[in-house]
Amino acid sequence: MGLFDKKYSAVTASTFTPQNEQEAWIAIMHACIAVDEDIADEELDELAETLAYKDFFEGHNVREYYKAVLLAHAKIGSKQLIDNSVEYISPESKNTLFALTIELLLADEVLADKEKELIGYLTSALDIEEEIADSIVDKKLKQHKGNEGV
C-alpha cells in the first residue's frame, strides 16, 4: 500500500464517511452542484465564498475535506455522497444547509433537471418538511427573479 493509499484509503473505498459536520456539509454541497456533471464557475465561486467566509468552517482544513469529497464523488456519485453525509448534519443546521445548497445551484442562473431532482432527494434525505423546503426554494427563487433559465 502506497503513501497515497494510506492517506486516502477511507475515501477511495466504495463508501465515504465524513470526519465531522463540516466535511459532511462540503460533501452535500458538492454533490448537489456536481450532479449534472457540469460545475459552473459561478457555482464554484459561490461555494468558495461560503467556505471562506462562513464561521462554521473557521479553523477547519476545508481543502483536505474537499479533496476527500472529490475523490468520493468520483467513486460513489451524488446520491450516495448525500446518504453517507446526512447523519452528520445537526438538526438545527439542516435548513441552513438546504438554503445554502439552493443558493449554490442558482448561482449559474440555470437549474438543470438533475439539479431539480436532487433538490427533492436532498429534502427527503435531510428530513425537511415539504412546506419548509418549498418556502426556502420560493424565497431563493424570488431573490434570483429575472434570471434566465431558473
Tab-separated table of C-alpha atoms in Angstrom, residues 26-131:
chain	number	residue	atom	x	y	z
A	26	ILE	CA	-18.966	20.146	1.891
A	27	ALA	CA	-19.915	16.685	0.647
A	28	ILE	CA	-23.583	17.577	0.340
A	29	MET	CA	-22.956	20.949	-1.291
A	30	HIS	CA	-20.525	19.416	-3.781
A	31	ALA	CA	-22.878	16.513	-4.512
A	32	CYS	CA	-25.577	18.983	-5.471
A	33	ILE	CA	-23.516	21.177	-7.786
A	34	ALA	CA	-21.812	18.158	-9.394
A	35	VAL	CA	-24.939	16.080	-10.050
A	36	ASP	CA	-25.329	17.401	-13.600
A	37	GLU	CA	-21.622	16.750	-14.305
A	38	ASP	CA	-21.224	20.425	-15.173
A	39	ILE	CA	-19.985	22.544	-12.292
A	40	ALA	CA	-20.255	26.145	-13.416
A	41	ASP	CA	-17.641	28.713	-12.445
A	42	GLU	CA	-20.367	30.667	-10.654
A	43	GLU	CA	-21.239	27.622	-8.544
A	44	LEU	CA	-17.584	27.123	-7.608
A	45	ASP	CA	-17.222	30.822	-6.778
A	46	GLU	CA	-20.305	30.679	-4.543
A	47	LEU	CA	-19.015	27.528	-2.830
A	48	ALA	CA	-15.553	29.034	-2.300
A	49	GLU	CA	-17.114	32.159	-0.799
A	50	THR	CA	-19.273	30.069	1.532
A	51	LEU	CA	-16.299	28.015	2.702
A	52	ALA	CA	-14.081	31.079	3.136
A	53	TYR	CA	-16.488	33.358	4.979
A	54	LYS	CA	-18.865	31.172	6.965
A	55	ASP	CA	-17.686	30.984	10.593
A	56	PHE	CA	-18.816	27.356	10.698
A	57	PHE	CA	-15.727	26.381	8.649
A	58	GLU	CA	-13.222	28.536	10.537
A	59	GLY	CA	-10.273	26.536	11.850
A	60	HIS	CA	-11.056	23.564	9.625
A	61	ASN	CA	-8.902	22.290	6.780
A	62	VAL	CA	-11.544	22.641	4.092
A	63	ARG	CA	-9.019	21.942	1.342
A	64	GLU	CA	-8.378	18.440	2.713
A	65	TYR	CA	-12.091	17.882	3.220
A	66	TYR	CA	-12.780	18.927	-0.360
A	67	LYS	CA	-10.082	16.630	-1.731
A	68	ALA	CA	-11.687	13.714	0.075
A	69	VAL	CA	-15.123	14.729	-1.183
A	70	LEU	CA	-13.935	14.994	-4.803
A	71	LEU	CA	-12.430	11.511	-4.672
A	72	ALA	CA	-15.516	10.083	-3.020
A	73	HIS	CA	-17.875	11.725	-5.503
A	74	ALA	CA	-15.942	10.225	-8.404
A	75	LYS	CA	-16.374	6.775	-6.844
A	76	ILE	CA	-19.901	6.822	-5.434
A	77	GLY	CA	-21.815	9.714	-7.031
A	78	SER	CA	-24.047	12.438	-5.651
A	79	LYS	CA	-26.878	10.494	-4.031
A	80	GLN	CA	-24.593	8.082	-2.165
A	81	LEU	CA	-22.419	11.005	-1.042
A	82	ILE	CA	-25.519	12.686	0.383
A	83	ASP	CA	-26.714	9.464	2.009
A	84	ASN	CA	-23.341	8.936	3.680
A	85	SER	CA	-23.243	12.521	4.978
A	86	VAL	CA	-26.737	13.431	6.222
A	87	GLU	CA	-26.380	11.750	9.605
A	88	TYR	CA	-23.525	14.150	10.417
A	89	ILE	CA	-25.709	17.232	9.924
A	90	SER	CA	-27.104	18.589	13.177
A	91	PRO	CA	-30.896	19.044	13.196
A	92	GLU	CA	-30.567	22.793	13.777
A	93	SER	CA	-28.287	23.146	10.713
A	94	LYS	CA	-30.380	21.280	8.154
A	95	ASN	CA	-32.475	24.223	6.943
A	96	THR	CA	-29.410	26.463	6.664
A	97	LEU	CA	-27.507	23.841	4.681
A	98	PHE	CA	-30.515	23.332	2.421
A	99	ALA	CA	-30.826	27.088	1.792
A	100	LEU	CA	-27.109	27.419	1.017
A	101	THR	CA	-27.328	24.483	-1.352
A	102	ILE	CA	-30.195	26.153	-3.217
A	103	GLU	CA	-28.059	29.312	-3.461
A	104	LEU	CA	-25.218	27.264	-4.950
A	105	LEU	CA	-27.496	25.650	-7.503
A	106	LEU	CA	-28.914	29.019	-8.564
A	107	ALA	CA	-25.506	30.709	-8.798
A	108	ASP	CA	-25.131	29.975	-12.515
A	109	GLU	CA	-28.742	31.059	-13.190
A	110	VAL	CA	-29.516	27.611	-14.646
A	111	LEU	CA	-31.336	24.906	-12.736
A	112	ALA	CA	-30.770	21.661	-14.646
A	113	ASP	CA	-33.285	18.825	-14.430
A	114	LYS	CA	-30.829	16.671	-12.468
A	115	GLU	CA	-30.356	19.529	-10.002
A	116	LYS	CA	-34.123	19.907	-9.571
A	117	GLU	CA	-34.431	16.170	-8.951
A	118	LEU	CA	-31.632	16.262	-6.398
A	119	ILE	CA	-33.338	19.105	-4.508
A	120	GLY	CA	-36.248	16.745	-3.864
A	121	TYR	CA	-33.857	13.975	-2.895
A	122	LEU	CA	-31.984	16.275	-0.515
A	123	THR	CA	-35.239	17.461	1.058
A	124	SER	CA	-36.079	13.876	1.904
A	125	ALA	CA	-32.539	12.920	2.958
A	126	LEU	CA	-32.314	15.873	5.363
A	127	ASP	CA	-35.838	15.115	6.568
A	128	ILE	CA	-37.013	18.668	5.908
A	129	GLU	CA	-40.765	19.167	5.869
A	130	GLU	CA	-42.036	19.794	2.357
A	131	GLU	CA	-43.667	23.111	3.317
